[in-house]
Amino acid sequence: MNCPSCKSAVGDGERYCERCGCDLRASGGDPDRGISWQSTTAGVLPCPSCGETAITADGQCERCGRARVSGLDRMELAVPGVAGVTDRGLLRGRNEDALAVGRLSAGPNTLAVVCDGVSTSPDGDTAARVAVDAAIVVLLDMLARGVPADQAIEAATGTAADAVAALPGARAAEVPPSCTYVAAVIAPEEITVGWVGDSRAYWVGAYGVEAQQLTIDDSPAAQLAATGVPVPGVDPHSVALLRWLGADAFDTRPRTVSLRPDAPGRLLICSDGLSRYAKDPAELVTAATTGSPADAARALTRLALEGGGRDNITVAVLPFPPPAQEA
C-alpha cells in the first residue's frame, strides 16, 4: 500500500503515513469485492496541539490558533482507470474543494466525485470533504450489489446531502456549511453523471474530435440558456446557485444524464475553478487528451493556473471505456 499524498510505502493497518502524516483512513477498499478508492480527506491533518481539523482562511487552527498547513494545497489521486488533481489556486487562502476516486473491478466500473465548498458559507471545505467521502463509499457499495448507476448516484447524493446537513451546528446556523456536487460512473458501455450546483462534467472524444458539456449549471443564467434564452454572465444574480448540498438546501436530488459513446474518449468532472477558464468545451481538448489520465489532470489544472487561478481547482479524468486490467 502507498500513501495517497506522498506515495511512500506504508504498512497495512497504519493510521498515518510516517513520512508526511497523511490520514490513511481517507482511502480504502474491499479486495474481496474488487473495491478500491482514495479521497483528498487524507490531506487534512489534525492540529498537533488540540486535534482540531478545521483551518481558518489565514491558515490557523480554528480552535487554538496555532499556524497550520492543511496538506490540501495540492494533491493528486489515482486508482486504475481514473486520476485527479486538486489545487488551491493562486488567490484563495485555502482549498475548499474535495475529490474522491474509485474503482470496482466487476464490470469494470470507475468513478469519481468532486465537491466545491460554497465560498459564502462557513466551513465549505468541511462540507465538501464529508460529501465526497460519504458519496464514494455508497456509490461503490451499490454498484458492487448490481444497482444501476443512475440509482446508485441518486442514493450516494442523498447520503452526501445528509452528511453535510448533519455537520455540528448546521441545522441551527443561519448560513450552514454547503457545497456543490458532481459524480460520475464509467461502465463498459455507458457513462452516467449526476450533479447538484455548478460543478461540471465534460465529454471529450478520442483525438479531440468531439467535446461537449454534459451538465447544466444550477443557476438562472444556465437554466435560461438551456431553453435558448441568453442571460448576461456579468449579472451576479444570473450565476447565483439555485441548488447545493447543505442544511438549508430545499432540493438535493441530483440531475442525471447518461451517454453511450460509440468510440473511446475521456470524461472530465471538475469544480468551477477549471470551468471558468473554458467558455467553450473545445478549449479543454488539448489538455484533456494529454498522455495518461494523470497527465491530463495535471495539464487541465495547469490550464486553470495559467488562466489566473482565481479559485480552487479540482478535476478528475476518467477514460472510456474503463480499463479491464488493474495495471
mmCIF file of C-alpha atoms in Angstrom:
data_model
loop_
_atom_site.group_PDB
_atom_site.id
_atom_site.type_symbol
_atom_site.label_atom_id
_atom_site.label_comp_id
_atom_site.label_asym_id
_atom_site.label_seq_id
_atom_site.Cartn_x
_atom_site.Cartn_y
_atom_site.Cartn_z
ATOM 1 C CA MET A 1 0.000 0.000 0.000
ATOM 2 C CA ASN A 2 1.198 3.524 -0.828
ATOM 3 C CA CYS A 3 0.331 6.838 0.833
ATOM 4 C CA PRO A 4 -2.120 8.745 -1.450
ATOM 5 C CA SER A 5 -0.377 12.034 -0.627
ATOM 6 C CA CYS A 6 3.386 11.383 -0.858
ATOM 7 C CA LYS A 7 3.296 7.871 -2.433
ATOM 8 C CA SER A 8 5.604 6.419 0.255
ATOM 9 C CA ALA A 9 5.120 2.760 1.171
ATOM 10 C CA VAL A 10 3.020 2.248 4.305
ATOM 11 C CA GLY A 11 2.185 -0.884 6.225
ATOM 12 C CA ASP A 12 -1.256 -2.460 6.467
ATOM 13 C CA GLY A 13 -3.162 -1.162 9.474
ATOM 14 C CA GLU A 14 -1.179 2.064 9.827
ATOM 15 C CA ARG A 15 -3.357 5.109 10.511
ATOM 16 C CA TYR A 16 -0.929 7.863 9.459
ATOM 17 C CA CYS A 17 1.915 7.975 6.931
ATOM 18 C CA GLU A 18 5.229 8.179 8.811
ATOM 19 C CA ARG A 19 6.721 10.442 6.126
ATOM 20 C CA CYS A 20 4.033 13.110 5.628
ATOM 21 C CA GLY A 21 1.474 12.413 8.379
ATOM 22 C CA CYS A 22 -1.422 11.904 5.961
ATOM 23 C CA ASP A 23 -4.563 10.243 7.392
ATOM 24 C CA LEU A 24 -4.656 6.827 5.714
ATOM 25 C CA ARG A 25 -8.282 6.277 6.692
ATOM 26 C CA ALA A 26 -9.281 8.500 3.752
ATOM 27 C CA SER A 27 -8.602 5.675 1.341
ATOM 28 C CA GLY A 28 -9.808 2.151 1.424
ATOM 29 C CA GLY A 29 -11.462 -0.728 -0.290
ATOM 30 C CA ASP A 30 -12.649 -4.282 -0.080
ATOM 31 C CA PRO A 31 -10.343 -6.591 -2.046
ATOM 32 C CA ASP A 32 -12.847 -9.453 -1.830
ATOM 33 C CA ARG A 33 -15.386 -7.293 -3.704
ATOM 34 C CA GLY A 34 -12.832 -5.696 -6.028
ATOM 35 C CA ILE A 35 -13.308 -2.229 -4.499
ATOM 36 C CA SER A 36 -10.636 0.451 -4.086
ATOM 37 C CA TRP A 37 -10.859 4.209 -3.528
ATOM 38 C CA GLN A 38 -8.969 7.317 -2.437
ATOM 39 C CA SER A 39 -10.063 10.702 -1.116
ATOM 40 C CA THR A 40 -8.388 14.072 -0.573
ATOM 41 C CA THR A 41 -9.576 13.970 3.033
ATOM 42 C CA ALA A 42 -6.242 12.222 3.587
ATOM 43 C CA GLY A 43 -4.549 15.604 3.285
ATOM 44 C CA VAL A 44 -6.322 17.126 6.280
ATOM 45 C CA LEU A 45 -4.171 16.536 9.341
ATOM 46 C CA PRO A 46 -5.310 17.149 12.929
ATOM 47 C CA CYS A 47 -3.738 20.089 14.764
ATOM 48 C CA PRO A 48 -0.758 18.789 16.778
ATOM 49 C CA SER A 49 -1.810 20.982 19.713
ATOM 50 C CA CYS A 50 -5.529 20.319 20.078
ATOM 51 C CA GLY A 51 -6.551 17.770 17.438
ATOM 52 C CA GLU A 52 -8.876 20.127 15.527
ATOM 53 C CA THR A 53 -9.048 19.608 11.731
ATOM 54 C CA ALA A 54 -10.736 22.899 10.749
ATOM 55 C CA ILE A 55 -8.416 25.653 9.488
ATOM 56 C CA THR A 56 -9.207 29.362 9.144
ATOM 57 C CA ALA A 57 -8.754 31.232 5.866
ATOM 58 C CA ASP A 58 -5.446 32.680 7.105
ATOM 59 C CA GLY A 59 -4.028 29.227 7.888
ATOM 60 C CA GLN A 60 -4.576 28.980 11.654
ATOM 61 C CA CYS A 61 -6.181 26.252 13.727
ATOM 62 C CA GLU A 62 -9.817 27.208 14.218
ATOM 63 C CA ARG A 63 -9.773 26.065 17.866
ATOM 64 C CA CYS A 64 -6.390 27.055 19.327
ATOM 65 C CA GLY A 65 -4.963 29.493 16.757
ATOM 66 C CA ARG A 66 -1.772 27.570 16.005
ATOM 67 C CA ALA A 67 -0.328 28.063 12.493
ATOM 68 C CA ARG A 68 -1.366 25.107 10.355
ATOM 69 C CA VAL A 69 -0.697 23.510 6.985
ATOM 70 C CA SER A 70 -3.763 21.752 5.594
ATOM 71 C CA GLY A 71 -1.954 19.392 3.246
ATOM 72 C CA LEU A 72 -4.586 20.256 0.648
ATOM 73 C CA ASP A 73 -2.763 22.994 -1.257
ATOM 74 C CA ARG A 74 -2.259 20.335 -3.913
ATOM 75 C CA MET A 75 -2.994 16.624 -4.013
ATOM 76 C CA GLU A 76 -3.012 14.035 -6.774
ATOM 77 C CA LEU A 77 -5.091 10.850 -6.555
ATOM 78 C CA ALA A 78 -5.254 7.797 -8.790
ATOM 79 C CA VAL A 79 -6.715 4.325 -8.920
ATOM 80 C CA PRO A 80 -6.636 2.208 -12.096
ATOM 81 C CA GLY A 81 -8.742 3.945 -14.723
ATOM 82 C CA VAL A 82 -9.177 7.355 -13.067
ATOM 83 C CA ALA A 83 -6.886 10.135 -11.859
ATOM 84 C CA GLY A 84 -7.463 13.559 -10.380
ATOM 85 C CA VAL A 85 -5.831 16.697 -9.029
ATOM 86 C CA THR A 86 -6.965 19.302 -6.531
ATOM 87 C CA ASP A 87 -5.074 22.597 -6.227
ATOM 88 C CA ARG A 88 -5.629 25.644 -4.011
ATOM 89 C CA GLY A 89 -5.081 28.011 -6.929
ATOM 90 C CA LEU A 90 -3.224 31.303 -6.803
ATOM 91 C CA LEU A 91 -5.548 33.620 -4.886
ATOM 92 C CA ARG A 92 -7.585 31.609 -2.368
ATOM 93 C CA GLY A 93 -6.327 31.287 1.198
ATOM 94 C CA ARG A 94 -7.275 27.615 1.438
ATOM 95 C CA ASN A 95 -8.574 24.779 -0.707
ATOM 96 C CA GLU A 96 -12.308 24.223 -0.184
ATOM 97 C CA ASP A 97 -12.647 21.610 -2.947
ATOM 98 C CA ALA A 98 -12.644 17.855 -2.324
ATOM 99 C CA LEU A 99 -12.177 14.830 -4.563
ATOM 100 C CA ALA A 100 -12.645 11.073 -4.340
ATOM 101 C CA VAL A 101 -11.863 8.443 -6.979
ATOM 102 C CA GLY A 102 -12.709 4.753 -7.014
ATOM 103 C CA ARG A 103 -12.774 1.525 -8.972
ATOM 104 C CA LEU A 104 -14.927 -1.580 -8.935
ATOM 105 C CA SER A 105 -13.258 -4.498 -10.713
ATOM 106 C CA ALA A 106 -16.591 -6.085 -11.595
ATOM 107 C CA GLY A 107 -17.706 -4.553 -14.853
ATOM 108 C CA PRO A 108 -15.264 -2.875 -14.513
ATOM 109 C CA ASN A 109 -16.572 0.471 -13.264
ATOM 110 C CA THR A 110 -14.569 3.584 -12.466
ATOM 111 C CA LEU A 111 -15.982 6.576 -10.652
ATOM 112 C CA ALA A 112 -15.193 9.964 -9.184
ATOM 113 C CA VAL A 113 -16.846 12.620 -7.028
ATOM 114 C CA VAL A 114 -15.946 16.328 -6.934
ATOM 115 C CA CYS A 115 -17.397 18.776 -4.403
ATOM 116 C CA ASP A 116 -16.746 22.513 -4.159
ATOM 117 C CA GLY A 117 -17.350 24.261 -0.840
ATOM 118 C CA VAL A 118 -19.615 27.287 -1.294
ATOM 119 C CA SER A 119 -17.418 30.310 -0.566
ATOM 120 C CA THR A 120 -20.243 32.324 1.018
ATOM 121 C CA SER A 121 -20.853 29.626 3.620
ATOM 122 C CA PRO A 122 -18.688 28.864 6.667
ATOM 123 C CA ASP A 123 -16.635 25.663 6.586
ATOM 124 C CA GLY A 124 -17.376 24.953 2.948
ATOM 125 C CA ASP A 125 -14.238 22.827 2.892
ATOM 126 C CA THR A 126 -15.636 20.581 5.619
ATOM 127 C CA ALA A 127 -18.912 20.238 3.721
ATOM 128 C CA ALA A 128 -17.057 19.221 0.564
ATOM 129 C CA ARG A 129 -14.912 16.663 2.372
ATOM 130 C CA VAL A 130 -17.743 14.882 4.181
ATOM 131 C CA ALA A 131 -19.786 14.868 0.966
ATOM 132 C CA VAL A 132 -17.162 13.156 -1.205
ATOM 133 C CA ASP A 133 -16.320 10.591 1.466
ATOM 134 C CA ALA A 134 -19.983 9.741 2.057
ATOM 135 C CA ALA A 135 -20.747 9.523 -1.651
ATOM 136 C CA ILE A 136 -17.813 7.390 -2.815
ATOM 137 C CA VAL A 137 -18.496 4.640 -0.266
ATOM 138 C CA VAL A 138 -22.201 4.414 -1.142
ATOM 139 C CA LEU A 139 -21.514 4.508 -4.880
ATOM 140 C CA LEU A 140 -19.047 1.642 -4.714
ATOM 141 C CA ASP A 141 -21.224 -0.443 -2.406
ATOM 142 C CA MET A 142 -24.356 -0.072 -4.523
ATOM 143 C CA LEU A 143 -22.563 -0.711 -7.809
ATOM 144 C CA ALA A 144 -20.999 -3.836 -6.287
ATOM 145 C CA ARG A 145 -24.517 -5.026 -5.446
ATOM 146 C CA GLY A 146 -25.631 -4.548 -9.043
ATOM 147 C CA VAL A 147 -27.664 -1.353 -8.576
ATOM 148 C CA PRO A 148 -27.938 0.671 -11.832
ATOM 149 C CA ALA A 149 -25.571 3.636 -11.997
ATOM 150 C CA ASP A 150 -28.279 6.319 -12.010
ATOM 151 C CA GLN A 151 -29.895 4.848 -8.899
ATOM 152 C CA ALA A 152 -26.513 4.482 -7.208
ATOM 153 C CA ILE A 153 -25.721 8.135 -7.916
ATOM 154 C CA GLU A 154 -29.100 9.232 -6.551
ATOM 155 C CA ALA A 155 -28.577 7.252 -3.341
ATOM 156 C CA ALA A 156 -24.988 8.470 -2.948
ATOM 157 C CA THR A 157 -26.048 12.081 -3.447
ATOM 158 C CA GLY A 158 -28.731 11.701 -0.799
ATOM 159 C CA THR A 159 -26.200 10.261 1.636
ATOM 160 C CA ALA A 160 -23.771 13.094 0.883
ATOM 161 C CA ALA A 161 -26.521 15.675 1.407
ATOM 162 C CA ASP A 162 -27.448 14.109 4.754
ATOM 163 C CA ALA A 163 -23.792 14.099 5.840
ATOM 164 C CA VAL A 164 -23.401 17.808 5.091
ATOM 165 C CA ALA A 165 -26.693 18.692 6.799
ATOM 166 C CA ALA A 166 -25.626 16.699 9.880
ATOM 167 C CA LEU A 167 -22.419 18.680 10.472
ATOM 168 C CA PRO A 168 -22.291 20.071 14.032
ATOM 169 C CA GLY A 169 -24.476 23.165 14.353
ATOM 170 C CA ALA A 170 -25.501 23.111 10.694
ATOM 171 C CA ARG A 171 -29.264 22.879 11.199
ATOM 172 C CA ALA A 172 -29.278 25.773 13.664
ATOM 173 C CA ALA A 173 -26.980 28.024 11.628
ATOM 174 C CA GLU A 174 -28.368 30.945 9.656
ATOM 175 C CA VAL A 175 -25.832 30.128 6.925
ATOM 176 C CA PRO A 176 -24.735 26.486 7.285
ATOM 177 C CA PRO A 177 -21.773 24.780 5.562
ATOM 178 C CA SER A 178 -22.600 23.855 1.975
ATOM 179 C CA CYS A 179 -21.062 22.615 -1.261
ATOM 180 C CA THR A 180 -21.774 21.738 -4.873
ATOM 181 C CA TYR A 181 -21.540 18.167 -6.137
ATOM 182 C CA VAL A 182 -20.844 16.143 -9.278
ATOM 183 C CA ALA A 183 -20.349 12.383 -9.534
ATOM 184 C CA ALA A 184 -19.613 10.117 -12.475
ATOM 185 C CA VAL A 185 -19.692 6.378 -13.104
ATOM 186 C CA ILE A 186 -17.955 4.869 -16.135
ATOM 187 C CA ALA A 187 -19.169 1.416 -17.199
ATOM 188 C CA PRO A 188 -18.011 -0.559 -20.251
ATOM 189 C CA GLU A 189 -20.909 0.695 -22.392
ATOM 190 C CA GLU A 190 -22.259 3.773 -20.629
ATOM 191 C CA ILE A 191 -21.327 6.946 -18.755
ATOM 192 C CA THR A 192 -23.638 8.274 -16.030
ATOM 193 C CA VAL A 193 -23.281 11.670 -14.354
ATOM 194 C CA GLY A 194 -25.233 13.283 -11.528
ATOM 195 C CA TRP A 195 -24.871 16.797 -10.147
ATOM 196 C CA VAL A 196 -26.182 19.468 -7.790
ATOM 197 C CA GLY A 197 -24.905 23.020 -8.336
ATOM 198 C CA ASP A 198 -22.335 24.269 -10.832
ATOM 199 C CA SER A 199 -19.608 21.624 -10.740
ATOM 200 C CA ARG A 200 -19.464 20.199 -14.251
ATOM 201 C CA ALA A 201 -18.883 17.158 -16.448
ATOM 202 C CA TYR A 202 -17.444 17.232 -19.975
ATOM 203 C CA TRP A 203 -17.110 14.510 -22.594
ATOM 204 C CA VAL A 204 -14.063 14.680 -24.864
ATOM 205 C CA GLY A 205 -13.919 12.183 -27.718
ATOM 206 C CA ALA A 206 -10.718 10.453 -28.743
ATOM 207 C CA TYR A 207 -8.281 12.715 -30.585
ATOM 208 C CA GLY A 208 -10.408 15.732 -29.692
ATOM 209 C CA VAL A 209 -12.957 15.124 -32.449
ATOM 210 C CA GLU A 210 -15.820 15.843 -30.054
ATOM 211 C CA ALA A 211 -16.184 17.957 -26.912
ATOM 212 C CA GLN A 212 -19.392 18.712 -25.049
ATOM 213 C CA GLN A 213 -20.597 19.830 -21.654
ATOM 214 C CA LEU A 214 -22.925 17.195 -20.202
ATOM 215 C CA THR A 215 -24.190 19.131 -17.183
ATOM 216 C CA ILE A 216 -26.273 22.302 -16.920
ATOM 217 C CA ASP A 217 -25.304 24.606 -14.049
ATOM 218 C CA ASP A 218 -27.974 25.121 -11.410
ATOM 219 C CA SER A 219 -28.021 28.893 -11.946
ATOM 220 C CA PRO A 220 -30.622 31.216 -13.520
ATOM 221 C CA ALA A 221 -28.350 32.023 -16.463
ATOM 222 C CA ALA A 222 -27.583 28.400 -17.294
ATOM 223 C CA GLN A 223 -31.172 27.262 -16.879
ATOM 224 C CA LEU A 224 -32.438 30.003 -19.185
ATOM 225 C CA ALA A 225 -29.630 29.444 -21.683
ATOM 226 C CA ALA A 226 -30.617 25.778 -21.868
ATOM 227 C CA THR A 227 -34.024 26.912 -23.134
ATOM 228 C CA GLY A 228 -32.466 29.291 -25.655
ATOM 229 C CA VAL A 229 -32.756 32.498 -23.604
ATOM 230 C CA PRO A 230 -29.296 34.090 -23.084
ATOM 231 C CA VAL A 231 -28.575 35.985 -19.860
ATOM 232 C CA PRO A 232 -25.554 38.302 -19.463
ATOM 233 C CA GLY A 233 -22.959 36.489 -17.370
ATOM 234 C CA VAL A 234 -21.822 39.756 -15.774
ATOM 235 C CA ASP A 235 -25.032 39.936 -13.728
ATOM 236 C CA PRO A 236 -24.088 38.375 -10.357
ATOM 237 C CA HIS A 237 -27.679 37.231 -9.822
ATOM 238 C CA SER A 238 -27.670 35.328 -13.107
ATOM 239 C CA VAL A 239 -24.958 32.950 -11.905
ATOM 240 C CA ALA A 240 -26.152 32.555 -8.298
ATOM 241 C CA LEU A 241 -26.582 28.940 -7.212
ATOM 242 C CA LEU A 242 -30.114 27.591 -7.235
ATOM 243 C CA ARG A 243 -29.198 24.218 -5.731
ATOM 244 C CA TRP A 244 -26.492 22.941 -3.382
ATOM 245 C CA LEU A 245 -25.903 20.444 -0.571
ATOM 246 C CA GLY A 246 -26.420 21.880 2.914
ATOM 247 C CA ALA A 247 -28.829 22.006 5.841
ATOM 248 C CA ASP A 248 -30.667 24.916 4.184
ATOM 249 C CA ALA A 249 -30.950 23.233 0.770
ATOM 250 C CA PHE A 250 -34.508 22.674 -0.438
ATOM 251 C CA ASP A 251 -33.718 20.323 -3.340
ATOM 252 C CA THR A 252 -30.723 17.990 -3.202
ATOM 253 C CA ARG A 253 -31.887 15.411 -5.734
ATOM 254 C CA PRO A 254 -29.248 15.066 -8.440
ATOM 255 C CA ARG A 255 -29.983 15.805 -12.048
ATOM 256 C CA THR A 256 -28.615 12.898 -14.059
ATOM 257 C CA VAL A 257 -27.530 12.317 -17.633
ATOM 258 C CA SER A 258 -26.283 9.203 -19.420
ATOM 259 C CA LEU A 259 -24.150 8.862 -22.519
ATOM 260 C CA ARG A 260 -23.364 5.768 -24.601
ATOM 261 C CA PRO A 261 -20.353 6.778 -26.719
ATOM 262 C CA ASP A 262 -19.671 4.816 -29.897
ATOM 263 C CA ALA A 263 -15.915 5.454 -29.634
ATOM 264 C CA PRO A 264 -13.308 5.896 -26.889
ATOM 265 C CA GLY A 265 -12.795 9.187 -25.120
ATOM 266 C CA ARG A 266 -12.448 10.788 -21.716
ATOM 267 C CA LEU A 267 -14.896 12.163 -19.192
ATOM 268 C CA LEU A 268 -13.858 15.154 -17.089
ATOM 269 C CA ILE A 269 -15.595 16.244 -13.903
ATOM 270 C CA CYS A 270 -14.457 19.458 -12.262
ATOM 271 C CA SER A 271 -15.138 22.375 -9.972
ATOM 272 C CA ASP A 272 -15.754 25.843 -11.387
ATOM 273 C CA GLY A 273 -12.130 26.726 -10.699
ATOM 274 C CA LEU A 274 -11.417 24.983 -14.011
ATOM 275 C CA SER A 275 -14.646 25.511 -15.939
ATOM 276 C CA ARG A 276 -14.474 29.303 -15.567
ATOM 277 C CA TYR A 277 -11.486 29.186 -17.923
ATOM 278 C CA ALA A 278 -13.318 27.151 -20.571
ATOM 279 C CA LYS A 279 -16.174 29.159 -22.044
ATOM 280 C CA ASP A 280 -16.245 26.558 -24.826
ATOM 281 C CA PRO A 281 -15.630 22.838 -24.110
ATOM 282 C CA ALA A 282 -13.270 22.769 -27.098
ATOM 283 C CA GLU A 283 -10.816 24.830 -25.046
ATOM 284 C CA LEU A 284 -10.258 21.780 -22.820
ATOM 285 C CA VAL A 285 -9.463 19.309 -25.600
ATOM 286 C CA THR A 286 -5.687 19.681 -25.835
ATOM 287 C CA ALA A 287 -5.142 19.328 -22.097
ATOM 288 C CA ALA A 288 -7.768 16.589 -21.714
ATOM 289 C CA THR A 289 -6.118 14.358 -24.317
ATOM 290 C CA THR A 290 -2.579 14.769 -22.948
ATOM 291 C CA GLY A 291 -0.846 11.490 -22.053
ATOM 292 C CA SER A 292 -2.233 9.366 -19.237
ATOM 293 C CA PRO A 293 -5.281 10.360 -17.146
ATOM 294 C CA ALA A 294 -2.866 11.695 -14.501
ATOM 295 C CA ASP A 295 -1.005 13.717 -17.154
ATOM 296 C CA ALA A 296 -4.306 15.110 -18.420
ATOM 297 C CA ALA A 297 -5.468 16.072 -14.907
ATOM 298 C CA ARG A 298 -2.197 17.940 -14.358
ATOM 299 C CA ALA A 299 -2.472 19.657 -17.751
ATOM 300 C CA LEU A 300 -6.042 20.774 -17.049
ATOM 301 C CA THR A 301 -5.005 22.120 -13.654
ATOM 302 C CA ARG A 302 -2.128 23.968 -15.301
ATOM 303 C CA LEU A 303 -4.558 25.473 -17.832
ATOM 304 C CA ALA A 304 -6.582 26.986 -14.979
ATOM 305 C CA LEU A 305 -3.494 28.212 -13.126
ATOM 306 C CA GLU A 306 -2.104 29.865 -16.254
ATOM 307 C CA GLY A 307 -5.517 31.431 -16.842
ATOM 308 C CA GLY A 308 -5.312 33.188 -13.477
ATOM 309 C CA GLY A 309 -6.020 30.506 -10.853
ATOM 310 C CA ARG A 310 -8.587 32.718 -9.141
ATOM 311 C CA ASP A 311 -10.359 29.815 -7.443
ATOM 312 C CA ASN A 312 -9.618 26.334 -6.138
ATOM 313 C CA ILE A 313 -9.194 23.857 -8.993
ATOM 314 C CA THR A 314 -10.249 20.218 -8.924
ATOM 315 C CA VAL A 315 -10.568 17.821 -11.856
ATOM 316 C CA ALA A 316 -10.857 14.073 -12.372
ATOM 317 C CA VAL A 317 -10.183 12.356 -15.702
ATOM 318 C CA LEU A 318 -11.912 9.043 -16.469
ATOM 319 C CA PRO A 319 -11.165 7.208 -19.739
ATOM 320 C CA PHE A 320 -13.994 5.458 -21.592
ATOM 321 C CA PRO A 321 -14.245 2.538 -21.776
ATOM 322 C CA PRO A 322 -12.715 1.794 -18.376
ATOM 323 C CA PRO A 323 -9.565 -0.337 -18.497
ATOM 324 C CA ALA A 324 -10.223 -4.017 -17.921
ATOM 325 C CA GLN A 325 -6.930 -4.641 -16.140
ATOM 326 C CA GLU A 326 -5.799 -3.006 -12.900
ATOM 327 C CA ALA A 327 -2.442 -2.003 -14.350
#
